[in-house]
XYZ file of C-alpha atoms in Angstrom:
742
model
C 22.248 41.402 -48.675
C 24.171 42.603 -45.682
C 22.298 44.080 -42.744
C 22.321 47.861 -42.471
C 24.877 49.372 -40.136
C 23.565 50.078 -36.667
C 24.082 53.325 -34.916
C 26.637 53.155 -32.142
C 23.892 53.766 -29.547
C 22.546 50.283 -29.130
C 22.054 47.518 -31.684
C 19.153 45.119 -31.475
C 21.643 42.409 -30.643
C 22.884 44.445 -27.700
C 19.314 45.142 -26.624
C 18.565 41.379 -26.915
C 21.408 40.620 -24.518
C 20.153 43.280 -22.119
C 16.663 41.664 -22.249
C 18.164 38.289 -21.290
C 18.362 36.580 -24.708
C 21.550 34.593 -25.344
C 23.271 35.223 -28.756
C 22.126 31.815 -30.081
C 18.547 32.611 -28.983
C 18.604 35.980 -30.718
C 19.843 34.217 -33.867
C 16.788 31.960 -33.752
C 14.570 35.079 -33.539
C 16.294 36.414 -36.679
C 15.856 33.064 -38.433
C 12.175 32.751 -37.518
C 11.293 36.276 -38.546
C 13.632 36.464 -41.575
C 14.467 39.933 -40.437
C 15.525 41.985 -37.453
C 12.792 42.481 -34.856
C 11.762 45.921 -33.637
C 11.880 46.735 -29.959
C 8.273 45.587 -29.237
C 8.854 42.291 -31.012
C 12.146 41.775 -29.266
C 10.450 42.435 -25.896
C 7.762 39.890 -26.704
C 10.305 37.196 -27.598
C 12.526 37.973 -24.605
C 9.764 37.519 -21.984
C 8.180 34.480 -23.631
C 11.630 32.851 -23.869
C 12.682 33.806 -20.351
C 13.336 30.995 -17.904
C 10.285 32.138 -15.923
C 7.881 31.668 -18.814
C 9.482 28.940 -20.966
C 11.114 26.565 -18.442
C 13.852 26.138 -20.980
C 16.352 24.656 -18.539
C 13.956 22.359 -16.680
C 11.235 21.316 -19.099
C 12.933 18.055 -20.264
C 13.286 16.947 -16.635
C 9.812 17.986 -15.534
C 8.554 15.356 -18.015
C 9.668 12.735 -15.464
C 6.797 13.623 -13.101
C 3.638 11.487 -13.147
C 0.840 13.881 -14.043
C -2.236 11.709 -14.477
C -4.374 9.716 -12.093
C -7.930 8.690 -11.288
C -8.693 12.026 -9.760
C -6.729 14.304 -12.105
C -9.035 16.433 -14.242
C -6.344 18.815 -15.516
C -2.587 18.387 -15.082
C 0.302 20.794 -15.817
C -0.009 23.245 -18.712
C -2.930 25.336 -17.552
C -3.018 28.122 -14.980
C -3.506 25.598 -12.156
C -4.102 21.866 -11.572
C -7.612 20.455 -11.164
C -8.596 17.347 -9.195
C -11.822 15.507 -8.623
C -13.039 15.531 -4.969
C -16.279 13.605 -5.549
C -19.938 14.615 -5.844
C -19.252 16.776 -8.912
C -16.826 19.006 -6.954
C -13.330 19.926 -8.046
C -10.328 21.387 -6.247
C -8.032 23.739 -8.178
C -4.613 24.609 -6.813
C -1.126 25.840 -7.602
C 2.026 27.213 -6.003
C 4.201 29.953 -7.407
C 7.245 31.985 -6.320
C 7.733 35.698 -5.914
C 11.340 35.406 -4.714
C 13.192 38.158 -6.504
C 10.478 40.816 -6.139
C 10.134 40.061 -2.428
C 13.855 40.531 -1.819
C 13.831 43.866 -3.645
C 10.553 45.191 -2.204
C 9.328 42.812 0.511
C 5.825 44.137 1.115
C 4.696 44.508 -2.504
C 6.698 41.482 -3.662
C 4.909 39.180 -1.215
C 1.548 40.859 -1.591
C 1.534 40.526 -5.367
C 2.758 36.937 -5.062
C -0.458 36.171 -3.129
C -2.556 38.150 -5.631
C -0.973 36.386 -8.604
C -1.465 32.877 -7.313
C -5.095 33.596 -6.519
C -5.692 34.796 -10.100
C -4.208 31.493 -11.408
C -6.895 29.695 -9.415
C -10.017 31.807 -10.065
C -9.181 32.205 -13.788
C -10.147 28.496 -14.009
C -13.496 29.051 -12.397
C -12.696 28.328 -8.769
C -13.444 30.395 -5.707
C -10.200 30.619 -3.611
C -10.792 29.059 -0.181
C -7.301 28.699 1.353
C -3.855 30.228 1.120
C -0.477 28.784 2.196
C 3.021 30.137 2.051
C 6.487 28.681 2.283
C 9.075 31.288 3.376
C 12.869 30.986 3.619
C 14.885 33.842 5.088
C 18.548 34.399 5.813
C 20.315 34.065 9.150
C 18.415 35.939 11.896
C 21.609 37.852 12.686
C 21.980 39.127 9.104
C 21.350 42.867 8.793
C 18.558 42.485 6.214
C 16.679 39.505 7.625
C 14.461 41.243 10.167
C 13.308 43.941 7.658
C 12.590 41.258 5.012
C 10.545 39.121 7.443
C 8.551 42.112 8.611
C 7.829 43.302 5.044
C 6.992 39.879 3.589
C 4.699 38.865 6.448
C 2.907 42.243 6.294
C 2.514 41.893 2.545
C 1.035 38.371 2.722
C -1.314 39.352 5.583
C -2.231 42.742 4.088
C -3.259 41.232 0.740
C -4.838 37.937 1.834
C -6.762 39.520 4.725
C -8.222 42.268 2.520
C -9.299 39.846 -0.191
C -10.947 37.676 2.487
C -9.280 34.283 1.873
C -7.850 32.502 4.961
C -4.144 31.727 5.243
C -4.292 28.344 6.978
C -0.806 26.780 6.761
C 2.766 27.199 5.689
C 6.357 27.000 6.866
C 9.178 29.407 7.701
C 12.903 28.566 7.755
C 16.018 30.579 8.424
C 19.477 29.857 7.036
C 22.507 31.891 6.030
C 22.163 30.341 2.533
C 19.221 32.691 1.926
C 20.963 35.862 3.118
C 21.170 37.270 -0.400
C 18.049 35.699 -1.916
C 14.994 34.920 0.130
C 12.230 32.570 -1.041
C 8.568 33.475 -0.987
C 6.397 30.647 -2.324
C 2.624 31.190 -2.271
C -0.062 28.562 -2.758
C -3.744 28.930 -3.336
C -6.486 26.319 -3.168
C -9.937 26.887 -4.704
C -13.248 25.048 -5.234
C -15.382 24.736 -8.367
C -17.870 22.416 -9.999
C -16.106 19.788 -12.050
C -18.274 20.542 -15.057
C -17.551 24.311 -14.887
C -13.787 24.558 -15.353
C -12.517 27.284 -17.631
C -9.450 27.025 -19.821
C -7.196 29.449 -21.616
C -7.286 28.232 -25.272
C -9.154 30.549 -27.616
C -11.530 28.239 -29.549
C -11.837 29.968 -32.914
C -11.195 33.080 -35.008
C -13.440 36.146 -35.081
C -14.056 36.439 -31.310
C -13.717 39.557 -29.207
C -10.749 39.789 -26.892
C -11.781 41.685 -23.728
C -9.417 43.276 -21.174
C -10.870 43.837 -17.685
C -9.684 44.711 -14.206
C -7.247 47.456 -13.204
C -5.609 49.880 -15.664
C -2.155 49.173 -17.099
C 0.776 51.157 -15.689
C 4.552 50.993 -15.950
C 5.083 48.760 -12.884
C 6.607 45.358 -13.347
C 8.028 45.835 -16.831
C 10.496 43.049 -17.428
C 9.510 41.356 -14.181
C 9.664 37.920 -15.824
C 13.111 38.627 -17.178
C 14.317 39.979 -13.832
C 13.067 36.753 -12.185
C 15.209 34.782 -14.662
C 18.500 36.426 -13.698
C 20.728 36.170 -10.689
C 21.192 39.012 -8.235
C 24.169 41.183 -7.657
C 24.947 44.153 -5.410
C 22.933 46.449 -7.657
C 19.710 44.425 -7.558
C 17.908 46.763 -5.232
C 17.904 49.306 -8.018
C 15.385 46.996 -9.780
C 12.445 48.256 -7.704
C 10.604 49.405 -10.861
C 10.309 45.720 -11.911
C 8.263 44.951 -8.758
C 4.565 45.209 -9.221
C 2.186 47.047 -6.882
C -0.912 45.222 -5.684
C -4.434 46.340 -4.750
C -6.280 43.620 -2.810
C -9.591 45.428 -2.969
C -9.375 45.475 -6.763
C -8.574 41.772 -6.623
C -11.719 41.071 -4.584
C -13.845 42.874 -7.142
C -12.018 40.944 -9.917
C -12.759 37.584 -8.319
C -16.484 38.369 -8.040
C -16.687 39.825 -11.534
C -14.768 36.897 -13.121
C -16.909 34.235 -11.399
C -20.119 36.090 -12.362
C -18.969 36.490 -15.992
C -18.220 32.756 -16.123
C -21.623 31.908 -14.649
C -23.293 34.018 -17.361
C -21.998 31.644 -20.058
C -20.285 34.425 -22.006
C -16.700 33.174 -21.588
C -15.052 31.147 -24.366
C -11.511 31.356 -22.900
C -9.856 33.266 -20.089
C -6.396 33.959 -18.779
C -5.023 36.127 -16.014
C -2.227 38.548 -16.695
C 0.713 37.415 -14.599
C 4.390 37.176 -15.530
C 4.921 38.973 -18.860
C 1.454 40.521 -18.544
C -0.468 41.126 -21.761
C 2.194 39.388 -23.846
C 1.983 36.079 -22.057
C -1.840 36.054 -21.752
C -2.529 36.886 -25.386
C 0.167 34.599 -26.795
C -0.931 31.648 -24.650
C -4.662 32.082 -25.422
C -4.044 32.264 -29.130
C -1.199 29.757 -29.234
C -3.083 27.063 -27.241
C -6.136 27.562 -29.428
C -4.176 27.403 -32.697
C -5.464 30.841 -33.799
C -3.968 34.303 -34.246
C -4.666 37.436 -32.320
C -4.767 41.136 -33.227
C -4.731 43.778 -30.535
C -5.446 47.495 -30.701
C -3.091 48.960 -28.106
C -4.945 52.315 -28.166
C -7.898 50.553 -26.530
C -5.925 49.185 -23.535
C -7.041 50.943 -20.328
C -3.969 52.932 -19.252
C -3.043 54.418 -15.940
C -0.222 56.612 -17.204
C 0.251 59.088 -20.019
C 2.128 58.338 -23.220
C 2.645 54.611 -22.724
C 4.293 52.820 -25.615
C 3.141 49.485 -26.974
C 6.290 47.959 -25.577
C 5.435 49.161 -22.061
C 1.837 48.001 -22.313
C 2.761 44.555 -23.545
C 5.410 43.956 -20.888
C 3.780 45.684 -17.921
C 2.983 43.369 -15.036
C 0.460 45.697 -13.416
C -1.696 43.619 -11.128
C -5.403 42.602 -10.976
C -5.905 42.284 -14.773
C -7.591 39.591 -16.855
C -7.989 38.800 -20.552
C -11.048 36.928 -21.865
C -12.244 35.754 -25.185
C -16.047 36.111 -25.307
C -18.551 34.033 -27.202
C -20.084 35.737 -30.282
C -22.444 38.609 -29.392
C -21.829 38.408 -25.616
C -19.873 41.644 -25.297
C -22.833 43.461 -23.667
C -23.158 40.745 -21.008
C -19.529 41.330 -20.225
C -19.907 45.068 -19.927
C -22.896 44.701 -17.565
C -20.788 42.565 -15.217
C -17.766 44.887 -15.365
C -19.920 47.965 -14.761
C -21.616 46.326 -11.774
C -18.263 45.622 -10.118
C -16.712 48.963 -11.115
C -13.894 47.495 -13.225
C -12.187 48.998 -16.235
C -12.930 46.987 -19.353
C -12.491 47.263 -23.066
C -12.598 45.155 -26.206
C -8.981 45.401 -27.214
C -8.794 42.958 -30.050
C -10.033 39.964 -31.948
C -8.895 36.375 -32.605
C -7.841 35.729 -36.179
C -7.008 32.799 -38.482
C -3.519 34.090 -39.292
C -1.563 32.320 -36.518
C 0.211 35.621 -35.840
C 0.420 38.181 -33.067
C -0.346 41.584 -34.561
C -0.266 44.773 -32.484
C -1.487 48.130 -33.702
C -0.775 51.432 -32.005
C -1.597 54.933 -33.212
C -2.591 53.575 -36.588
C 0.702 51.683 -37.128
C 1.522 48.000 -36.954
C 4.159 47.840 -34.213
C 4.421 44.040 -33.997
C 3.734 41.279 -36.448
C 5.217 37.911 -35.537
C 4.245 34.261 -35.933
C 2.866 32.797 -32.688
C 4.232 29.296 -33.141
C 7.875 30.110 -32.288
C 6.785 32.141 -29.279
C 4.613 29.440 -27.896
C 6.002 26.132 -29.151
C 9.540 26.776 -30.214
C 11.052 28.461 -27.194
C 14.623 27.278 -26.552
C 14.889 23.943 -24.781
C 18.151 23.044 -23.149
C 19.494 19.777 -21.916
C 22.043 21.505 -19.792
C 25.170 19.658 -18.712
C 25.066 18.469 -15.132
C 27.257 16.669 -12.661
C 26.227 14.352 -9.891
C 26.090 16.426 -6.708
C 28.699 15.791 -4.085
C 26.993 13.603 -1.520
C 27.574 13.732 2.194
C 28.702 10.457 3.782
C 26.321 8.481 5.951
C 27.035 9.129 9.635
C 27.300 6.321 12.143
C 24.915 7.307 14.922
C 27.212 5.886 17.589
C 29.930 8.318 16.464
C 27.753 11.349 17.249
C 28.150 12.591 20.797
C 25.302 12.877 23.214
C 24.575 16.358 24.602
C 26.587 17.524 27.523
C 23.521 19.183 28.991
C 20.304 17.488 28.106
C 17.846 20.228 29.077
C 19.945 22.805 27.183
C 20.030 20.561 24.088
C 16.268 20.049 24.128
C 15.677 23.795 24.420
C 18.097 24.524 21.608
C 16.181 22.131 19.343
C 12.636 23.124 20.296
C 13.251 26.891 20.346
C 15.710 27.238 17.427
C 14.536 29.629 14.667
C 13.281 26.821 12.421
C 11.401 24.992 15.175
C 10.200 27.893 17.362
C 6.583 28.986 17.199
C 5.690 31.241 14.316
C 2.806 32.754 16.213
C 4.196 36.253 15.513
C 3.691 35.456 11.816
C 0.367 33.655 11.722
C -1.340 35.995 14.121
C -1.073 38.589 11.315
C -3.055 36.362 8.970
C -6.811 36.008 9.006
C -7.170 32.259 9.330
C -10.934 32.023 9.772
C -12.547 34.352 7.255
C -15.139 32.327 5.210
C -15.883 30.372 8.433
C -14.769 27.002 6.992
C -11.339 26.629 8.623
C -11.089 23.505 10.858
C -7.309 23.220 11.345
C -4.774 26.031 10.896
C -1.407 27.187 12.178
C -2.856 27.854 15.608
C -4.716 24.593 16.266
C -1.850 22.092 16.288
C -2.066 19.800 13.265
C 0.237 18.569 10.499
C -1.902 20.209 7.792
C -4.442 22.970 7.352
C -8.006 21.761 6.940
C -10.966 23.610 5.395
C -14.538 22.469 4.934
C -15.947 22.060 1.434
C -18.808 24.480 2.045
C -22.255 22.931 2.209
C -20.888 19.354 2.366
C -19.457 16.903 4.894
C -16.071 16.918 3.092
C -12.877 18.635 4.043
C -9.664 19.533 2.191
C -6.306 19.072 3.879
C -3.462 21.277 2.619
C 0.232 21.427 3.377
C 3.561 22.804 2.174
C 6.850 20.968 2.822
C 10.527 20.895 2.062
C 13.662 20.228 4.115
C 16.386 22.159 2.296
C 19.213 20.802 4.480
C 18.349 17.294 3.289
C 18.266 18.358 -0.393
C 21.594 20.155 0.027
C 23.313 17.006 1.302
C 21.609 14.616 -1.144
C 19.165 16.121 -3.686
C 17.723 12.751 -4.666
C 16.846 11.603 -1.107
C 15.885 15.201 -0.188
C 13.516 15.351 -3.165
C 11.899 12.034 -2.125
C 11.600 13.295 1.457
C 9.870 16.545 0.509
C 7.102 14.573 -1.239
C 6.923 11.911 1.447
C 6.601 14.481 4.214
C 3.763 16.264 2.421
C 2.063 12.870 1.997
C 2.619 12.080 5.720
C 1.247 15.471 6.799
C -1.960 14.921 4.834
C -2.239 11.427 6.194
C -1.692 12.528 9.778
C -4.879 14.650 9.805
C -6.851 11.743 8.354
C -7.035 12.811 4.751
C -6.460 10.779 1.577
C -3.545 12.424 -0.297
C -4.531 13.166 -3.917
C -1.985 15.341 -5.757
C 0.792 17.916 -5.459
C 1.939 21.186 -6.876
C 5.563 22.192 -6.532
C 7.884 25.190 -6.580
C 11.368 24.182 -7.590
C 13.740 26.884 -6.214
C 17.373 26.564 -7.296
C 20.427 28.598 -8.330
C 21.896 29.158 -11.816
C 21.145 26.139 -14.095
C 24.016 27.073 -16.352
C 26.347 25.821 -13.574
C 26.627 22.007 -13.912
C 26.686 21.452 -10.169
C 23.398 23.406 -9.755
C 21.840 21.624 -12.697
C 22.869 18.357 -11.000
C 20.890 19.404 -7.897
C 17.818 20.122 -10.096
C 18.030 16.849 -12.006
C 18.531 14.638 -8.963
C 15.912 16.416 -6.828
C 13.367 15.964 -9.623
C 14.384 12.287 -9.964
C 13.717 11.753 -6.250
C 10.465 13.680 -6.292
C 9.189 11.821 -9.352
C 9.938 8.496 -7.780
C 8.128 9.424 -4.583
C 5.119 10.699 -6.565
C 4.907 7.377 -8.474
C 5.259 5.130 -5.389
C 2.812 7.143 -3.290
C 0.333 7.601 -6.200
C 0.619 11.321 -5.726
C 0.679 13.008 -9.179
C 1.975 16.516 -9.945
C -0.835 18.646 -11.391
C 0.779 22.088 -11.449
C 3.882 23.919 -10.419
C 6.504 26.518 -10.923
C 10.269 26.591 -11.471
C 12.278 29.445 -9.999
C 15.927 29.411 -11.046
C 18.841 31.883 -10.765
C 18.220 32.248 -7.066
C 21.687 33.414 -6.229
C 23.605 36.557 -5.436
C 27.147 37.280 -6.541
C 27.531 33.685 -7.603
C 26.418 32.142 -4.305
C 23.330 29.900 -4.802
C 20.548 29.308 -2.297
C 20.230 25.879 -0.703
C 18.236 23.792 -3.199
C 14.609 24.114 -2.167
C 12.059 22.109 -4.122
C 8.929 23.011 -2.127
C 5.946 20.649 -2.309
C 2.355 21.857 -1.841
C -0.197 19.084 -1.486
C -3.947 18.473 -1.151
C -5.837 15.619 0.387
C -9.560 14.828 0.817
C -11.349 14.130 4.063
C -14.600 12.233 3.183
C -16.006 13.361 6.527
C -14.502 16.456 8.100
C -15.648 15.384 11.577
C -13.055 12.589 11.443
C -10.017 14.882 11.584
C -6.987 14.512 13.821
C -4.427 16.917 15.191
C -2.261 17.095 18.283
C -4.129 19.339 20.625
C -6.382 16.764 22.299
C -3.869 14.574 24.105
C -5.183 13.895 27.590
C -3.676 13.176 30.963
C -2.938 9.469 31.220
C -2.629 8.804 27.441
C 0.117 6.492 26.286
C 2.436 7.686 23.512
C 3.057 5.096 20.831
C 5.605 5.477 18.074
C 4.562 3.731 14.830
C 7.622 3.021 12.677
C 11.181 2.000 13.238
C 13.984 4.191 14.703
C 17.550 3.551 13.582
C 18.820 6.948 14.654
C 19.294 8.989 11.467
C 21.203 12.060 12.648
C 22.782 13.214 9.352
C 21.652 16.738 8.359
C 19.455 16.775 11.500
C 18.324 19.674 13.626
C 20.154 18.145 16.569
C 23.414 18.032 14.618
C 23.046 21.613 13.503
C 21.687 23.321 16.629
C 23.462 21.354 19.368
C 26.713 20.305 17.676
C 27.056 23.132 15.136
C 27.415 20.703 12.204
C 25.523 20.502 8.879
C 27.164 17.390 7.464
C 25.953 13.844 6.895
C 23.656 12.039 4.558
C 19.984 12.813 5.187
C 17.653 10.059 6.338
C 16.847 7.604 3.532
C 13.224 7.380 2.461
C 11.771 3.884 2.017
C 8.733 4.754 -0.111
C 7.069 1.381 0.136
C 7.344 1.550 3.929
C 6.032 5.175 3.853
C 2.931 3.984 1.936
C 2.328 0.972 4.102
C 2.772 2.920 7.384
C 0.679 5.864 6.246
C -2.181 3.715 4.909
C -2.238 1.822 8.226
C -2.417 5.060 10.239
C -5.100 6.565 7.973
C -7.270 3.409 8.216
C -7.122 3.688 12.025
C -8.073 7.322 11.885
C -11.017 6.682 9.548
C -12.151 3.835 11.888
C -12.164 6.279 14.777
C -9.323 4.532 16.624
C -6.881 7.512 16.551
C -7.542 11.140 17.391
C -4.011 12.444 18.271
C -1.516 11.926 15.426
C 1.722 13.704 14.483
C 4.256 12.672 11.914
C 7.950 12.749 12.852
C 10.245 15.066 10.947
C 12.447 17.960 12.161
C 13.782 17.289 15.673
C 12.668 13.640 15.610
C 10.769 12.308 18.635
C 11.678 15.332 20.755
C 10.258 17.693 18.184
C 6.974 15.737 17.783
C 6.458 15.068 21.504
C 7.107 18.741 22.351
C 4.484 19.799 19.790
C 1.974 17.480 21.459
C 2.757 18.765 24.932
C 2.546 22.403 23.873
C -0.628 22.013 21.782
C -2.466 19.954 24.413
C -0.955 21.774 27.428
C -0.222 18.436 29.047
C 3.154 17.223 30.260
C 4.919 14.332 28.532
C 7.509 11.879 29.950
C 9.404 10.020 27.273
C 11.112 6.679 27.904
C 14.574 6.560 26.328
C 15.662 3.403 28.046
C 16.194 1.818 24.680
C 19.151 -0.322 23.716
C 20.303 2.500 21.425
C 21.728 5.608 22.881
C 19.138 7.984 24.181
C 20.066 10.941 21.938
C 19.920 8.714 18.886
C 16.420 7.562 19.849
C 15.145 11.011 20.827
C 16.662 13.202 18.123
C 16.962 10.798 15.135
C 14.997 11.969 12.080
C 14.112 8.570 10.597
C 11.224 8.760 8.113
C 7.931 6.834 7.870
C 7.081 7.396 11.580
C 4.035 8.729 13.409
C 3.596 9.548 17.108
C 0.072 8.864 18.460
C -1.527 9.230 21.867
C -4.002 6.473 22.863
C -5.673 5.096 25.914
C -5.029 1.426 24.939
C -1.499 0.946 23.619
C -1.608 -2.852 23.614
C -4.479 -3.005 21.135
C -2.723 -0.564 18.782
C 0.650 -2.388 18.972
C -1.096 -5.703 18.239
C -2.767 -4.172 15.150
C 0.584 -2.754 13.950
C 2.306 -6.097 14.377
C -0.504 -7.849 12.493
C 0.100 -5.331 9.647
C 3.817 -6.125 9.686
C 4.791 -2.752 11.180
C 6.883 -1.834 14.232
C 5.176 0.040 17.049
C 6.262 0.655 20.654
C 5.381 2.675 23.748
C 7.692 5.655 23.967
C 6.175 7.702 26.795
C 3.134 8.888 28.697
C 1.128 12.040 28.984
C 0.588 13.677 32.321
C 1.921 16.195 34.807
C 3.248 19.623 33.873
C 6.747 18.830 32.642
C 8.317 17.814 29.377
C 10.725 15.112 30.460
C 12.521 11.960 29.567
C 13.862 9.007 31.523
C 17.014 7.199 30.444
C 18.340 3.869 31.588
C 20.135 5.613 34.442
C 17.304 7.828 35.633
C 15.999 11.185 34.511
C 17.680 12.786 31.478
C 15.837 16.104 31.683
C 12.677 17.662 33.034
C 11.500 21.022 31.761
C 8.183 22.645 32.937
C 5.827 22.878 29.957
C 5.271 26.494 30.844
C 9.039 27.128 30.535
C 9.176 25.183 27.239
C 6.299 27.303 25.941
C 7.953 30.537 26.998
C 11.065 29.685 25.023
C 9.245 28.136 22.082
C 6.895 31.085 21.614
C 9.306 33.700 22.823
C 12.056 33.416 20.252
C 10.380 35.144 17.352
C 8.752 38.133 19.103
C 11.940 38.528 21.165
C 14.037 38.613 17.980
C 11.682 40.913 16.092
C 11.488 43.366 19.015
C 15.209 43.413 19.801
C 17.096 46.413 18.646
C 19.641 46.045 15.862
């Protein structure tokens, strides 16, 4: 029988295209249902099958990641990853993006990114204890950049500070490649008891489904779909798809959720994030192999006359969905009343395997859950090997004409300059357990595990210019640097979360970046015994066909068995000797020196020898745990100059480097070779002997003392810059730029 003729207004097929479903995907919906969907059903399919919710372009490649290990309690697939940190304690963490919303509405986009990632963590039973963020903005001279920085930073600070969770670490980069599409990646780390982890799968039929938290409004409708599409010049008109956050409601929600869990009433629980009530109800029922029936009339509503479609797709913030154990509804209500939250029983789990929605006495949706949950489209998209940059011969790269000028350009460039202007807006010490943060001078943030001697080290890392020039090596490097940063504060790296930010996967060259970056990351995770336990994929980050630099951000967690044995780079003392552990060949491809001093962005990035990374890092960590090292900094951006300047500025002590090496001084000082650590010690000979015994290279590269940041070369002094002057430039760039007119 032929389908009835559609009115010329808009067919369901037209609507499906508008909601982001490809024609072949819409055909699958028709086949699964055996009929045409109504608008509510179409909305449900479109968000569940969006890139944001289904990972349809990346899922087959994400399977390459190692996801298990001795300390992994729960890997990918739940709201967040869970790892064992000894003594019956667990750490729960995840990173997610809020890129598109933050570009359209910077304050609320960033704020709700923080709120959303915290809900992913406490919905599993953890109390959030630390926040991180990885931010990428456009060129500082671009007309939108300053406004976006101001809005995003205010949003992160405004939300995190009000909820009362410290923001302890992060990174901020600037590049013209993000002019039309900024990245805001937020990470949350929480603590729970290993035997009290909560999951999202509804265990059986006949249980009450309870909604609690804030009321549902019309904000954020089709947010997941919007996050799965590229930008164009009209994107700012999409403000209605950006959610509005209330941190005070989130604080109440955290306390209520943890108390409800402690009462023993919870059978399953899920936060309402992307795709709101649709995603949370479908996932709870789908994972549990049951059906779910919801009464939309019972949903707490903020606005008049809301349709079932609007309620199911709203991404209003600070909302949770729980399945309660039989007869425990009253316990739930007592908790919700105590914390002043809206709550209602809005449905029941069933044995039908279907999602059924009733509104005003009518059935407005009746679809099988299996296709929504299990049978989302899965694409092995065509890809091409990315065009790789040639390896540069270090001897072909000119030395600076003016050494002092070159050093200042590197140390005070937007990527390297102090981000004090940013982190001073974040409460870094609320909860009183922060040991290392953005202000203290260390490679990772460190927080105490309250009431114990343990600490957690946390970091976020990616070098997009490396990934741009070679996605495979750049992917390896992002993981290796996160591992190094955790090692450099004395912690034992355990696991990572990731946020894979790329352009349009339907373009083979972009898909090639995704595939090869994942290949590199997966290899690094295997070699470093550093499994992936959670993560997020953010694609279609492009505007008018111009993609962002590929940015696979790595968030990582390590364990300090004793938080008193923690290192940083603020305790270097007058008379200390600087020793470089690791070999320098002079990797200048895709380096900060090349870009900031010579105005070039070419060249292969530094190769990452993973076995050497592991060997070197384990050696450094053993020395830290033995009490032999207190000042440690890994080498990355800016090479030896970057690391030594950080030590001088954090410790407020001068440094004189010795570049009288056989290689050219600029190669030695600015090379970004991997697997290297800079340490300050009183007895260099003993350390070098230990390194040699371990089969590692180590050499004296300078001394601490005086009030200048300087270097000697084989023909005398290369440069000498007063530390006070260096600090002025290093800390002055960002406030100077933010305060400048225009």
